[in-house]
PDB file of C-alpha atoms in Angstrom:
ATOM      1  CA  UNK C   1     -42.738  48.228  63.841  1.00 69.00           C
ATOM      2  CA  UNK C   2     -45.818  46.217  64.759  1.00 79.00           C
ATOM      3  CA  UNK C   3     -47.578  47.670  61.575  1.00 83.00           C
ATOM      4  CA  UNK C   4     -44.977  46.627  59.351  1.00 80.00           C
ATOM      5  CA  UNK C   5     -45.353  42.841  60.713  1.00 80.00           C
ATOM      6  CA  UNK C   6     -49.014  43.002  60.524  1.00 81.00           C
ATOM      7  CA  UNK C   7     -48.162  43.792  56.785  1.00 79.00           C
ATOM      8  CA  UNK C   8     -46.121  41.757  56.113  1.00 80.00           C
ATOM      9  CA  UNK C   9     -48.277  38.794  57.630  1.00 81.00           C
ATOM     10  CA  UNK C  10     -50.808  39.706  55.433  1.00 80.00           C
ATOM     11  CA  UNK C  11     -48.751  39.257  52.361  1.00 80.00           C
ATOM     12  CA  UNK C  12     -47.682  36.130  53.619  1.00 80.00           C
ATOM     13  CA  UNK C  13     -51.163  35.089  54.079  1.00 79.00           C
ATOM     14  CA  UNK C  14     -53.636  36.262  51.568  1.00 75.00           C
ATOM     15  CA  UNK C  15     -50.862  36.474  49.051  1.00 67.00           C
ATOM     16  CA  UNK C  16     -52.283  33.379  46.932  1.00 71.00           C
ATOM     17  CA  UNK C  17     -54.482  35.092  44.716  1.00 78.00           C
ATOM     18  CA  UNK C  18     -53.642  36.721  40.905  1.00 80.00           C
ATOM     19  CA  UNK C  19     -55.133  40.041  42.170  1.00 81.00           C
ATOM     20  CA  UNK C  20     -52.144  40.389  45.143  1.00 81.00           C
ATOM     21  CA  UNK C  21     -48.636  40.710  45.065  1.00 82.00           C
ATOM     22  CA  UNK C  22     -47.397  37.416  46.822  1.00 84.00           C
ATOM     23  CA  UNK C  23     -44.671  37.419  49.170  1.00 83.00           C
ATOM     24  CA  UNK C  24     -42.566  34.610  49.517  1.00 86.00           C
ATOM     25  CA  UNK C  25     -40.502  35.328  52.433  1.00 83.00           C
ATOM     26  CA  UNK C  26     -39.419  37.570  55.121  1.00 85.00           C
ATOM     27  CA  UNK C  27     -36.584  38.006  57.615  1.00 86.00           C
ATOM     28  CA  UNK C  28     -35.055  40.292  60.417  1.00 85.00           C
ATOM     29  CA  UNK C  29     -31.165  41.026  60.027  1.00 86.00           C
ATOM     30  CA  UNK C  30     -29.040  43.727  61.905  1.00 89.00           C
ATOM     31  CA  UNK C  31     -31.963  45.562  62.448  1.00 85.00           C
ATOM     32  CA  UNK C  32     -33.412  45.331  59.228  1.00 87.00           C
ATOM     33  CA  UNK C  33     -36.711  43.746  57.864  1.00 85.00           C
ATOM     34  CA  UNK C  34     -36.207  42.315  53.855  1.00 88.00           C
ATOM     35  CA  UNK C  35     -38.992  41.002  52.603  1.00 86.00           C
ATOM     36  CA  UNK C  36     -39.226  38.370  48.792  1.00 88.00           C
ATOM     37  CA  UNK C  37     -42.192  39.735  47.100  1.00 85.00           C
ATOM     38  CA  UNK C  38     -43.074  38.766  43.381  1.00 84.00           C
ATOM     39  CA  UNK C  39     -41.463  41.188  40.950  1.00 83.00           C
ATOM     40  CA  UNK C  40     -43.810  43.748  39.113  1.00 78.00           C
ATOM     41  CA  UNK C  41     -41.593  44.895  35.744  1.00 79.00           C
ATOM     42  CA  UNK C  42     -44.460  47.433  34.594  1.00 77.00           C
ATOM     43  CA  UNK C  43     -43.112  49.240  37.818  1.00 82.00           C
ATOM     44  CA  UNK C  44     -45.699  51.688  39.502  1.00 86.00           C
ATOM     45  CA  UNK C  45     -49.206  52.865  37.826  1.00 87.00           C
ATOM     46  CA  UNK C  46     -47.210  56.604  38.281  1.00 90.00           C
ATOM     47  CA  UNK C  47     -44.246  55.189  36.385  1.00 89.00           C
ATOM     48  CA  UNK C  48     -46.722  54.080  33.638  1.00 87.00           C
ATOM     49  CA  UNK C  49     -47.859  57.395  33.352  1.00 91.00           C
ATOM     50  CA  UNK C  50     -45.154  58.918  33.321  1.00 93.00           C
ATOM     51  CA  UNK C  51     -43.674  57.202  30.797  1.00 90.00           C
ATOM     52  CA  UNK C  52     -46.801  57.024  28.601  1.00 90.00           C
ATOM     53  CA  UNK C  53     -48.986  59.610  29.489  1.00 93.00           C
ATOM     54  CA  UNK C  54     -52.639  59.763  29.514  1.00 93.00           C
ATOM     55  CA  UNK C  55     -53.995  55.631  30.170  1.00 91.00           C
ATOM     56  CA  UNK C  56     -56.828  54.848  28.194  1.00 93.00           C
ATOM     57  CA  UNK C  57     -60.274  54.090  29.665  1.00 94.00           C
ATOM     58  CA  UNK C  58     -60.243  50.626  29.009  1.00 94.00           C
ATOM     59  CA  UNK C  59     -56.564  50.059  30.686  1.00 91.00           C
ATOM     60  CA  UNK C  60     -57.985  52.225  33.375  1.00 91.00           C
ATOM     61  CA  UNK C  61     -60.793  50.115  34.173  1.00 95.00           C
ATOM     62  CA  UNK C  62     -59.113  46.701  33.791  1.00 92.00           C
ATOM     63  CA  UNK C  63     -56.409  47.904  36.527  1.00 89.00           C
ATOM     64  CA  UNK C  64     -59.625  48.790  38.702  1.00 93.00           C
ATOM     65  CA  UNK C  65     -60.556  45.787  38.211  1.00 94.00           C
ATOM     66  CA  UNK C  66     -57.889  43.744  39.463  1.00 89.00           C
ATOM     67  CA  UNK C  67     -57.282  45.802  42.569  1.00 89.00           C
ATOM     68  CA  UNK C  68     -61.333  45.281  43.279  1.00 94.00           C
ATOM     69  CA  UNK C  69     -60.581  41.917  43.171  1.00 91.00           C
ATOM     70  CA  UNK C  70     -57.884  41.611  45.168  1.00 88.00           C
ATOM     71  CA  UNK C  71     -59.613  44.319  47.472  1.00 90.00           C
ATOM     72  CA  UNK C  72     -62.677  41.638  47.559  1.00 91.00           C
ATOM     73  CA  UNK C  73     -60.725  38.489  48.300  1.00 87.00           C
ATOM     74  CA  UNK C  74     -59.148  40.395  51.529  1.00 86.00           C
ATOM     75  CA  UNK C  75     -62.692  41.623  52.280  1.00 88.00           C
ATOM     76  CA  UNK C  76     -64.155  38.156  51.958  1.00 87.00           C
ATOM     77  CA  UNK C  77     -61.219  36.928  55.036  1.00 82.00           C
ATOM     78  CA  UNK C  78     -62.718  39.644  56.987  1.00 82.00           C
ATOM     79  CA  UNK C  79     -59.555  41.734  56.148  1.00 78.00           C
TER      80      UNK C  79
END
């Protein structure tokens, strides 16, 4: 349980950035954590693939891209 609030603390911290989902709120009912994040409608990078196959180099690397930066931003709060 404590490594779900860490998580979710960090969402609700670093979350401010276009490279990271944000999360916009979080509470404990009945035993259950629910947790606001911003909706992502492309759904999962599997989903994409499985819907479109094969992802082309340049999608590929702009993807990479965005997770290095979000990647960076955390690493530059000593994350």
């Amino acid at each position: 349980r404590r490594h779900v609030y860490r998580e979710i603390e960090m969402m609700l911290k670093f979350g401010a950035t276009p490279s990271l989902i944000r999360c916009f709120g979080v509470r404990y009912l009945e035993g259950y954590v629910e947790i606001a994040m911003e909706y992502m409608d492309g759904g999962s990078l599997g989903d994409l693939i499985s819907r479109h196959g094969a992802i082309p180099e340049p999608c590929i690397g702009s993807i990479a891209l965005g997770a290095l930066r979000g990647l960076h931003h955390l690493h530059q709060h000593h994350v």
